[in-house]
Amino acid sequence: MQTFSIPKSLKENMIYTFCPGCDHGVAIRLIAELLDEFGLKENALTAASVGCSVFLYNFLDVDCVEAPHGRALACATGIKRAQPDKFVFTYQGDGDFASIGLAESTHAAARGEAITTICINNTLYGMTGGQLGPTTVLNQITTTSPHGRNREYHGFPLKMTEHIALCDGTAFAARVSLDSPAAIIKAKKAIKKAFEVQLKGLGFGFVEILSSCPTNWKMNPVESHKHIREELTKVYPLGTFKDLTEGL
Amino acid sequence: MPNIVIDPKKCKSCYLCVEACPRKVIKISNISGKTGSNIVEFDNTENKCTGCALCAISCPDLAITEVNK
Amino acid sequence: MEKVLLKGNYAIAKAAIKAGCSCYFGYPITPQTEIGEYLSEAMPALGRGYVCAESEVAAINMVMGAVATGVKAMTSSSSCAIGLMQETMSYAASDELPVVLISVMRAGPGLGYIYPAQGDYNQAVTGGGNGDYRTIVLSPSTVQDSIDLTYKAFYLAQKYRNPVILLSDGFLGQMMEPAVLHDYPYDEIDNSSWALTGAKDRGARQIRSLEVNQEKQNAHVYKLFEKYALIEKEEVSYEEENTLDADILLVAFGSMTRNIKAAARKLREKGLKVGTFRPVTLWPFPSKRLLELSETIKNILVVEMNMGQMTKDVKLAVNGNAKVYHFGRPTGKWVNVDEIVQATLNLGGVSYANI
């Protein structure tokens, strides 16, 4: 019996161009597996973001329009309002979602747009080489916080899932990680719920994925996952912060 | 017979599969891959593989293309 | 069809509905807010999309998302807020998306104020976004034009898969005058070859501007410019009066056209041979026709409510063949007919012997 195969919603014969050990590859595969399981590939439309996450469209066999930096959820709102019967999702990094695009992100959630958003939180701007972002944790060294994020000087990081969960239009909000096979299985369950709330018309579905960036963290992939498990989850606790499907 | 198919062209030597495998049937080979580091290989000489696919689930590069139980 | 008394902004909103605009996304700013107000009632009633966007940035990106799926959609805004939309206009130009943007000019620079002006000619025509691109710019001078050119904006956007700006201003937006709200006169354009409809029985479509390969990026921009050359060949539109015997040409766009026409009549009464010229398309600009006119007309006065933004394009068009003067003021007070008459009489090089 085959226990693993490559999902059909991924492009045939494609090879990921992410750095070794980068969690983007797993996250995109989970989305593809769920598109397969729900039979949504042919009915799905996505608005791509800016950053490493933009390469989603090179790997996923889904119609896509590329939004300017931070505007994926505005673009996706336009798609959904024009085509309410389509399955619409965005795949964004934390810089895109929570910094330059915080207004678009928050208001899509507040309006309760029936859209699913997967946000990759690697605590820095990865594509440009690892600068301080909205989610960089205190004391974290980046190329623009060379002595570590300082609370007096740089201020505090933003907690996206908690923030999105506060919006009345949010139907599901969870934070997951991909640091072990067990975590990956849990993450898939959360993304599945974020798909379901859209399909049931309950509102905005959001999953934040704590993801490794071994290249910019200057750790190997195994150490990076340990860092997520032992350090990042202290700042960004895992769990479901809102779930309107409970009791349905 | 459990079996794992690894595409050596896709392996970037991150070794997350080695970490994930509960039976330690995935090992670091002597063959260098595209990153310059040695890629992984499936070594089931002791028949310990259960086909659980935790290796494939963990692989960020889809280098483990197929797992059979 | 009978004429009805219509306010310029409502005319645009009503025309958008008749043109089949499926979605409107907008954010309030005077002097164009009536467009969004009107559509907030009309669009839901028709089962069409409407979002009170969180910002102009969001609004234009919602338009981009909607038109990518093949429907007609638009937003409307003014001056400083049009500035906020320029990044997406550049994206839409590169992505070849039929975005329709209604720009109702107010005063600037900066926050300026809500009184009318024409200071956004450069913003619309040369674009505020990055990179080599063009947007089609249509300039109404009456409420009737606001209807006709709203239709044309949707049509040209679809026909050329290119962003189109309808450049109105505070006068036209707020004034009422009789107009005929006729039906959308253009054929529908088939966009099934590119619109995002879901990857069914075909590979996925990507509408994108990121291109990591420089050869492909070059090829893409060359392809865009082939399209721009075609638009310049096919879509130039202008209106001219009494140019045959004229030795002075008054040039204006938008609402100021009304006053140069009145001024020209007064000047003709005084015995001066004055013609008028109004570009309807600000891009593509009617450079060729202006160059032809400059063979016989050696004095051109460009009247605009800005510091000479279109004057520069008129100078480029006539290429030294005629003297080109600017008359106007940056904002606020209408450049009235008598002021234009006086400015024409004061032109250097004109003989006043017959006056």
XYZ file of C-alpha atoms in Angstrom:
672
model
C 0.000 0.000 0.000
C 1.298 3.436 -0.916
C 1.530 5.628 2.189
C 2.962 8.705 0.528
C 2.759 10.170 -2.940
C 3.285 13.629 -4.374
C -0.007 15.560 -4.475
C -1.607 16.149 -7.876
C -2.190 19.850 -7.241
C 1.564 20.408 -7.442
C 3.026 20.979 -10.899
C 4.462 17.874 -12.451
C 8.222 17.359 -12.216
C 8.811 20.658 -10.460
C 11.736 21.055 -8.098
C 11.457 23.450 -5.165
C 13.928 26.332 -5.357
C 13.886 27.064 -1.627
C 17.029 26.802 0.527
C 17.799 23.432 2.126
C 15.571 22.720 5.113
C 13.185 25.623 4.442
C 9.685 24.890 5.694
C 8.019 26.526 2.676
C 8.262 23.216 0.852
C 6.256 21.344 3.479
C 3.697 24.133 3.840
C 3.028 24.257 0.090
C 2.778 20.463 -0.042
C 0.170 20.489 2.746
C -1.902 23.031 0.796
C -1.603 20.860 -2.320
C -2.651 17.744 -0.391
C -5.747 19.525 0.904
C -6.601 20.902 -2.549
C -6.441 17.276 -3.705
C -8.531 15.974 -0.814
C -11.263 18.597 -1.246
C -11.077 18.369 -5.054
C -10.524 22.119 -5.235
C -7.618 22.547 -7.617
C -9.730 23.391 -10.649
C -11.899 25.759 -8.672
C -9.144 27.538 -6.738
C -7.757 31.011 -7.353
C -4.922 32.600 -5.440
C -3.356 36.019 -5.053
C 0.400 35.660 -4.652
C 2.384 37.776 -2.240
C 5.913 39.184 -2.301
C 8.901 37.507 -0.675
C 9.965 33.852 -0.878
C 6.261 32.945 -0.661
C 5.705 34.403 -4.155
C 7.223 31.244 -5.660
C 4.100 29.342 -4.660
C 2.886 29.812 -8.231
C 5.913 28.046 -9.642
C 4.980 24.914 -7.706
C 1.220 24.881 -7.277
C -0.902 24.184 -10.355
C -3.497 26.837 -9.518
C -4.553 30.034 -11.331
C -2.835 33.000 -9.745
C -2.518 36.762 -9.875
C 0.496 38.381 -8.282
C -0.391 41.171 -5.867
C 1.965 43.981 -4.921
C 3.756 43.622 -1.590
C 1.259 43.342 1.253
C -1.830 43.533 -0.949
C -2.590 39.842 -1.395
C -5.725 39.981 0.737
C -7.040 43.102 -1.033
C -6.454 41.359 -4.338
C -8.047 38.169 -3.010
C -11.040 40.185 -1.796
C -11.498 41.461 -5.352
C -11.268 37.912 -6.682
C -13.773 36.587 -4.148
C -16.271 39.412 -4.717
C -16.047 38.869 -8.468
C -16.177 35.058 -8.196
C -17.935 34.096 -4.947
C -18.105 30.432 -5.977
C -14.355 30.014 -6.286
C -12.080 28.797 -3.515
C -9.770 31.753 -2.847
C -6.646 31.636 -0.743
C -3.455 33.558 -0.110
C -0.029 32.337 0.913
C 2.015 35.101 2.504
C 5.045 35.697 4.645
C 4.914 37.514 7.975
C 6.458 40.665 6.481
C 3.866 40.749 3.712
C 0.920 39.886 5.959
C 1.746 41.644 9.199
C 3.889 44.630 8.257
C 3.303 46.233 4.874
C -0.052 44.472 4.483
C -1.415 44.681 8.020
C -4.294 46.956 7.003
C -5.369 44.695 4.127
C -4.942 41.580 6.288
C -6.837 42.934 9.271
C -9.722 44.304 7.225
C -10.153 41.139 5.185
C -10.479 39.300 8.508
C -12.724 41.988 10.017
C -15.065 41.917 7.008
C -15.140 38.155 7.311
C -14.121 37.555 3.708
C -14.574 33.880 2.871
C -10.892 33.508 2.092
C -8.212 31.220 3.528
C -4.807 32.644 4.404
C -1.697 30.659 5.224
C 0.982 32.872 6.713
C 4.578 31.702 6.964
C 6.213 33.282 10.008
C 9.981 32.904 9.927
C 10.527 35.986 12.136
C 12.420 38.004 9.514
C 12.516 39.194 5.906
C 13.965 36.086 4.315
C 14.222 36.888 0.621
C 16.170 40.114 1.127
C 18.685 38.386 3.358
C 17.269 38.362 6.879
C 16.252 41.802 8.124
C 14.234 42.675 11.206
C 10.526 42.198 10.555
C 7.275 42.652 12.449
C 7.658 39.236 14.076
C 11.378 39.258 14.931
C 11.558 38.216 18.572
C 13.391 40.116 21.305
C 17.164 39.609 21.248
C 17.004 37.992 17.789
C 19.958 39.002 15.618
C 19.124 40.069 12.068
C 21.065 42.105 9.515
C 19.216 45.236 10.672
C 19.297 44.401 14.368
C 22.939 43.287 14.528
C 22.970 43.346 18.334
C 19.581 41.709 18.642
C 16.062 43.122 18.778
C 15.984 45.554 21.642
C 12.659 46.381 23.282
C 13.573 50.027 23.926
C 15.083 50.576 20.503
C 13.123 48.340 18.099
C 9.971 47.708 20.074
C 8.066 44.487 20.372
C 7.045 41.924 17.771
C 3.449 41.529 16.609
C 1.392 38.443 17.373
C -0.572 37.814 14.228
C -2.873 34.945 15.170
C -3.989 36.592 18.397
C -4.607 39.803 16.447
C -6.588 38.095 13.687
C -8.551 36.001 16.184
C -9.869 39.236 17.713
C -11.600 40.160 14.455
C -15.309 39.316 14.453
C -15.128 38.171 10.836
C -12.514 35.519 11.601
C -13.971 32.009 11.662
C -10.782 30.125 12.345
C -7.356 31.227 13.556
C -4.553 28.937 14.641
C -0.801 28.932 15.045
C 1.063 25.763 14.130
C 4.624 24.692 13.415
C 6.311 22.178 11.137
C 9.186 21.214 13.410
C 8.391 17.484 13.622
C 6.205 14.917 11.833
C 3.636 15.226 14.645
C 3.611 19.008 14.286
C 3.189 18.679 10.517
C 0.168 16.406 10.953
C -1.371 18.925 13.388
C -0.601 21.764 10.991
C -2.436 19.984 8.211
C -5.504 19.597 10.427
C -5.466 23.330 11.139
C -5.113 24.243 7.455
C -7.976 21.869 6.724
C -10.192 23.787 9.150
C -9.146 27.064 7.534
C -10.271 25.577 4.202
C -13.546 24.339 5.686
C -14.622 27.669 7.162
C -14.395 29.163 3.683
C -16.279 26.273 2.086
C -19.009 26.567 4.735
C -19.160 30.352 4.343
C -18.330 30.969 7.994
C -15.762 33.692 7.393
C -12.048 34.232 7.277
C -9.731 31.260 7.874
C -6.202 31.897 9.084
C -3.242 29.688 9.907
C 0.101 31.081 11.003
C 2.930 28.617 10.510
C 6.081 29.059 12.575
C 8.652 28.232 9.932
C 12.363 27.833 9.840
C 14.730 29.957 7.806
C 18.004 28.059 8.316
C 19.884 30.281 5.865
C 19.135 33.546 7.649
C 18.997 32.080 11.138
C 22.469 30.670 10.496
C 21.453 27.313 11.943
C 21.224 23.942 10.291
C 17.702 22.650 9.509
C 17.589 20.294 12.500
C 18.774 23.053 14.884
C 16.253 25.419 13.316
C 13.394 23.120 14.207
C 14.740 22.782 17.730
C 14.846 26.588 17.926
C 11.173 26.796 16.910
C 10.221 24.122 19.445
C 12.226 25.450 22.365
C 12.388 29.225 21.817
C 9.860 30.609 19.355
C 6.865 28.804 20.825
C 7.538 30.637 24.106
C 6.808 33.920 22.318
C 4.318 32.506 19.837
C 2.369 29.748 21.589
C 0.895 27.099 19.327
C -2.810 26.413 19.325
C -6.236 27.326 18.022
C -7.267 30.833 19.016
C -10.666 30.886 17.343
C -12.799 28.157 15.813
C -16.397 28.775 14.753
C -16.750 25.176 13.586
C -16.836 24.007 17.205
C -20.275 22.720 18.070
C -21.447 22.734 14.452
C 7.666 -5.075 1.760
C 7.978 -1.424 2.888
C 9.885 0.712 0.458
C 10.978 4.317 0.086
C 11.852 5.994 -3.218
C 14.336 8.857 -2.977
C 14.999 11.202 -5.908
C 18.697 12.101 -5.480
C 18.276 15.145 -7.744
C 15.868 16.699 -5.262
C 17.714 15.984 -2.013
C 19.315 19.126 -0.537
C 20.942 17.307 2.391
C 18.895 18.962 5.134
C 18.652 15.615 6.967
C 15.217 16.351 8.413
C 14.171 12.872 7.236
C 17.053 11.302 9.127
C 15.814 13.115 12.234
C 12.193 12.104 11.588
C 12.691 8.396 10.939
C 11.779 6.393 14.080
C 13.548 3.286 12.729
C 16.724 4.992 11.514
C 16.513 3.448 8.054
C 17.415 6.687 6.307
C 21.112 7.388 6.453
C 23.573 9.913 5.136
C 25.231 8.405 2.068
C 28.708 8.916 0.640
C 27.323 10.600 -2.461
C 27.455 14.386 -2.606
C 24.361 16.184 -3.874
C 23.727 19.586 -5.407
C 24.475 21.492 -2.211
C 27.881 19.806 -1.982
C 26.889 17.833 1.110
C 26.150 14.143 1.061
C 22.607 13.187 0.210
C 20.513 10.653 2.099
C 19.879 7.033 1.196
C 17.375 4.351 2.219
C 19.077 1.467 4.003
C 16.620 -1.228 5.020
C 19.087 -4.097 5.318
C 17.690 -4.917 8.753
C 14.075 -4.764 7.496
C 13.117 -2.166 10.092
C 11.167 0.185 7.797
C 7.425 0.180 8.503
C 6.475 2.490 5.621
C 5.124 5.076 8.072
C 6.110 7.897 5.670
C 7.190 10.265 8.430
C 10.345 10.812 6.378
C 8.353 11.903 3.330
C 6.070 14.080 5.435
C 9.143 15.856 6.830
C 10.993 16.294 3.555
C 10.740 19.966 2.492
C 11.861 19.160 -1.050
C 9.665 16.248 -2.098
C 12.859 14.245 -2.549
C 11.121 11.245 -1.017
C 8.697 10.740 -3.841
C 6.969 7.547 -2.806
C 6.571 5.399 0.302
C 4.996 1.949 0.335
C 3.930 -0.079 3.303
C -33.384 59.017 -25.834
C -34.352 61.942 -23.677
C -31.915 64.190 -21.956
C -31.814 64.114 -18.178
C -30.211 66.522 -15.750
C -27.216 64.731 -14.313
C -24.339 65.505 -11.982
C -20.971 64.540 -13.449
C -20.049 62.045 -10.737
C -23.456 60.338 -10.886
C -23.158 60.186 -14.671
C -19.938 58.193 -14.309
C -21.515 55.856 -11.742
C -24.632 55.267 -13.857
C -22.543 54.695 -16.973
C -20.359 52.182 -15.121
C -23.454 50.165 -14.263
C -24.710 50.239 -17.834
C -21.237 49.274 -19.054
C -21.524 46.061 -17.042
C -19.102 46.931 -14.255
C -19.365 43.904 -11.935
C -17.488 45.266 -8.959
C -16.725 48.636 -7.446
C -14.190 49.133 -4.695
C -13.586 52.570 -3.239
C -12.586 54.858 -0.443
C -14.124 58.304 0.089
C -12.375 61.477 -1.031
C -13.920 64.748 -2.153
C -14.735 65.682 -4.939
C -15.600 62.180 -6.204
C -17.386 60.597 -3.237
C -20.803 60.628 -4.957
C -19.589 57.835 -7.254
C -19.050 55.472 -4.332
C -22.200 56.651 -2.570
C -24.372 56.046 -5.606
C -22.890 52.624 -6.293
C -23.205 51.530 -2.650
C -26.963 51.461 -3.247
C -27.012 50.368 -6.862
C -24.428 47.571 -6.953
C -25.815 45.328 -4.178
C -29.313 45.834 -5.602
C -28.032 44.371 -8.868
C -26.213 41.528 -7.123
C -22.846 43.009 -8.021
C -19.759 43.466 -5.853
C -19.114 46.504 -3.697
C -16.564 46.949 -0.924
C -15.972 50.051 1.196
C -12.233 49.474 1.084
C -9.922 50.213 3.986
C -7.771 52.483 1.814
C -7.226 53.533 -1.764
C -4.310 51.126 -1.866
C -6.657 48.275 -0.989
C -9.342 49.522 -3.388
C -7.139 49.468 -6.486
C -5.767 46.046 -5.530
C -9.301 44.720 -5.161
C -9.956 45.984 -8.682
C -6.838 44.185 -9.843
C -8.005 40.922 -8.282
C -11.496 41.233 -9.743
C -10.447 42.095 -13.310
C -7.923 39.245 -13.265
C -10.916 36.896 -13.220
C -12.276 38.459 -16.408
C -14.994 40.779 -15.091
C -15.213 44.564 -15.457
C -14.372 46.450 -12.284
C -13.319 49.942 -11.286
C -12.429 52.307 -8.499
C -12.593 56.071 -8.276
C -10.549 58.564 -6.340
C -8.838 61.920 -6.453
C -5.361 63.461 -6.663
C -3.351 62.616 -3.525
C -5.170 59.291 -3.214
C -4.577 58.475 -6.878
C -0.926 58.840 -5.876
C -1.412 55.946 -3.472
C -2.598 53.733 -6.318
C 0.344 54.192 -8.638
C 2.226 51.064 -7.590
C -0.699 48.907 -8.592
C -1.216 50.831 -11.839
C 2.340 49.854 -12.759
C 1.610 46.233 -11.823
C -1.632 46.280 -13.812
C 0.137 47.728 -16.845
C 2.796 45.028 -16.681
C 0.211 42.324 -15.971
C -1.952 43.689 -18.824
C -5.007 43.920 -16.627
C -8.046 46.005 -17.694
C -8.184 48.180 -14.580
C -10.467 51.222 -14.894
C -9.598 54.149 -12.628
C -11.775 57.245 -12.361
C -9.650 60.216 -11.296
C -11.567 63.354 -10.319
C -8.883 65.988 -9.851
C -8.733 68.303 -6.851
C -6.025 70.758 -5.868
C -2.505 69.796 -4.975
C 0.317 69.219 -4.355
C -0.002 67.347 -1.095
C -3.388 67.327 0.549
C -4.268 70.535 -1.329
C -7.973 71.041 -1.069
C -11.256 70.051 -2.613
C -11.519 72.831 -5.163
C -10.984 71.903 -8.790
C -7.672 71.813 -10.574
C -5.967 70.066 -13.458
C -2.672 69.424 -11.732
C -2.789 65.676 -12.221
C -2.184 65.678 -15.959
C 1.361 64.450 -15.442
C 0.267 61.950 -12.793
C -2.228 60.412 -15.196
C -0.343 60.715 -18.468
C 3.226 59.964 -17.501
C 2.238 57.685 -14.654
C 3.537 57.730 -11.112
C 4.462 54.086 -11.005
C 7.813 52.482 -11.682
C 9.136 51.200 -14.967
C 8.304 51.715 -18.645
C 4.556 51.606 -19.052
C 1.604 53.549 -20.380
C -1.962 54.057 -19.263
C -4.684 55.200 -21.636
C -6.048 58.544 -20.365
C -9.464 59.865 -21.417
C -10.467 63.439 -20.659
C -14.146 64.453 -20.519
C -15.193 68.091 -20.863
C -18.949 67.732 -20.294
C -21.288 65.482 -18.351
C -22.164 63.787 -21.654
C -18.457 63.079 -22.177
C -18.328 61.615 -18.674
C -20.872 59.020 -19.798
C -19.408 58.364 -23.234
C -15.840 58.152 -22.018
C -16.703 55.921 -19.052
C -18.047 53.469 -21.640
C -14.952 53.932 -23.728
C -12.709 53.418 -20.691
C -14.198 49.970 -20.070
C -14.054 49.111 -23.743
C -10.443 50.179 -24.334
C -9.307 48.548 -21.088
C -10.749 45.252 -22.284
C -9.704 45.662 -25.907
C -6.061 46.366 -25.146
C -5.834 44.662 -21.731
C -4.451 47.891 -20.364
C -5.278 50.191 -17.436
C -7.403 53.190 -18.417
C -7.776 56.423 -16.444
C -10.821 58.635 -16.883
C -9.424 62.032 -15.881
C -12.312 64.187 -14.694
C -12.048 67.149 -12.348
C -13.881 68.825 -9.488
C -15.900 71.066 -11.838
C -17.155 68.222 -13.998
C -17.720 65.943 -11.056
C -19.892 68.434 -9.215
C -21.698 70.218 -12.049
C -25.115 69.260 -13.377
C -26.096 69.520 -17.000
C -28.357 67.682 -19.415
C -27.024 64.472 -20.885
C -28.324 61.341 -22.580
C -27.689 58.150 -20.664
C -27.621 55.852 -23.687
C -26.705 52.182 -23.682
C -23.169 50.785 -23.686
C -22.286 51.023 -27.372
C -19.365 48.620 -27.646
C -19.031 44.909 -28.298
C -18.033 42.683 -25.415
C -14.443 41.468 -25.613
C -13.700 37.755 -25.242
C -11.152 37.342 -22.468
C -11.380 33.567 -22.100
C -7.797 33.170 -23.336
C -6.243 34.810 -20.293
C -8.717 35.318 -17.435
C -8.310 33.343 -14.232
C -11.194 30.896 -14.119
C -9.574 27.921 -12.392
C -7.060 25.486 -13.901
C -9.619 23.121 -15.424
C -8.611 21.130 -18.522
C -5.539 23.337 -18.854
C -2.388 24.267 -16.931
C -2.504 26.981 -14.307
C -2.428 30.591 -15.483
C -0.191 33.128 -13.824
C -0.793 36.842 -14.079
C 2.441 38.252 -12.767
C 5.093 40.881 -13.263
C 7.983 39.201 -11.456
C 10.469 38.013 -14.055
C 13.841 36.733 -12.925
C 15.121 36.264 -16.470
C 16.288 39.574 -17.975
C 15.847 38.421 -21.570
C 12.229 37.561 -20.856
C 11.741 40.881 -19.061
C 13.119 42.732 -22.088
C 10.866 40.762 -24.404
C 7.890 41.547 -22.189
C 8.526 45.298 -22.233
C 9.085 45.287 -26.007
C 5.772 43.474 -26.381
C 4.055 46.094 -24.226
C 5.504 48.846 -26.393
C 4.273 47.160 -29.568
C 0.826 47.351 -28.021
C 1.366 51.014 -27.064
C 2.394 51.777 -30.661
C -0.839 50.177 -31.860
C -2.871 52.245 -29.376
C -1.089 55.411 -30.564
C -1.976 54.484 -34.138
C -5.611 53.539 -33.537
C -7.009 55.401 -30.578
C -5.957 59.062 -30.766
C -9.035 61.217 -30.281
C -9.438 65.002 -30.306
C -11.928 67.731 -31.033
C -11.145 70.897 -33.011
C -13.119 73.933 -34.143
C -12.383 76.716 -36.624
C -8.816 75.667 -37.231
C -8.933 75.965 -41.044
C -8.278 79.700 -41.242
C -6.947 80.191 -37.734
C -3.709 81.891 -36.882
C -4.142 81.455 -33.140
C -4.987 78.123 -31.557
C -6.391 77.798 -28.056
C -5.728 74.378 -26.577
C -7.272 72.937 -23.418
C -8.333 69.628 -21.934
C -11.210 68.662 -19.677
C -13.434 71.345 -18.183
C -11.240 74.204 -19.430
C -12.259 73.299 -22.988
C -15.607 74.940 -22.283
C -13.950 78.294 -21.616
C -11.557 78.296 -24.554
C -14.532 77.702 -26.840
C -16.372 80.692 -25.371
C -13.209 82.791 -25.506
C -12.625 81.810 -29.128
C -16.147 82.992 -30.039
C -15.516 86.363 -28.393
C -12.161 86.687 -30.117
C -13.706 85.836 -33.488
C -16.222 88.610 -32.836
C -13.244 90.911 -32.350
C -11.912 89.779 -35.716
C -9.148 87.455 -34.563
C -8.878 84.162 -36.373
C -8.923 81.831 -33.409
C -9.441 78.071 -33.424
C -9.737 75.617 -30.570
C -8.284 72.209 -29.998
C -9.041 69.680 -27.261
C -7.265 66.357 -26.850
C -9.849 63.761 -25.783
C -7.157 61.134 -25.310
C -4.355 62.644 -23.239
C -2.461 59.443 -23.891
C -2.197 58.670 -26.729
C -1.680 62.407 -27.264
C -2.800 63.917 -30.603
C 0.732 65.058 -31.396
C 0.471 64.350 -35.104
C -2.575 66.567 -35.598
C -1.025 69.399 -33.567
C 2.096 69.180 -35.730
C -0.075 69.448 -38.865
C -1.904 72.450 -37.437
C 1.388 74.122 -36.589
C 2.168 74.277 -40.324
C -0.321 77.147 -40.591
C -0.947 78.250 -37.021
C 2.080 79.882 -35.459
C 0.717 80.906 -32.058
C -0.682 78.390 -29.623
C -2.043 79.260 -26.198
C -2.536 76.294 -23.888
C -5.035 77.060 -21.135
C -4.961 74.713 -18.182
C -5.477 74.861 -14.449
C -1.932 73.909 -13.623
C 1.542 75.305 -14.218
C 1.816 74.070 -17.781
C 1.785 70.312 -17.673
C 0.065 69.730 -21.024
C 1.847 72.770 -22.496
C 5.001 70.680 -22.440
C 3.380 67.971 -24.561
C 2.044 70.568 -27.026
C 5.576 71.989 -27.362
C 6.943 68.515 -27.979
C 4.228 67.919 -30.577
C 4.833 71.047 -32.643
C 8.578 70.645 -32.301
C 9.421 74.341 -32.631
C 7.038 74.966 -35.550
C 4.891 77.369 -33.538
C 5.205 79.505 -30.445
C 3.535 77.765 -27.533
C 2.354 79.730 -24.497
C 0.800 78.628 -21.242
C -1.995 80.441 -19.462
C -3.637 79.322 -16.258
C -3.210 79.056 -12.543
C -2.501 76.034 -10.434
C -5.771 75.655 -8.596
C -9.057 76.864 -7.357
C -10.464 79.690 -9.404
C -11.799 78.842 -12.840
C -9.747 80.522 -15.598
C -12.621 82.590 -16.909
C -13.472 83.510 -20.467
C -12.468 87.177 -20.265
C -9.119 86.251 -18.752
C -8.480 83.897 -21.672
C -9.556 86.582 -24.166
C -7.141 89.049 -22.570
C -4.322 86.536 -22.440
C -4.839 85.787 -26.125
C -4.772 89.466 -26.968
C -1.542 89.835 -25.028
C 0.239 87.050 -26.934
C 3.607 88.030 -28.325
C 3.811 88.196 -32.097
C 0.081 88.642 -32.737
C -1.023 91.653 -34.756
C -3.767 93.667 -33.072
C -4.277 96.002 -36.081
C -7.867 94.962 -36.642
C -9.074 95.212 -33.070
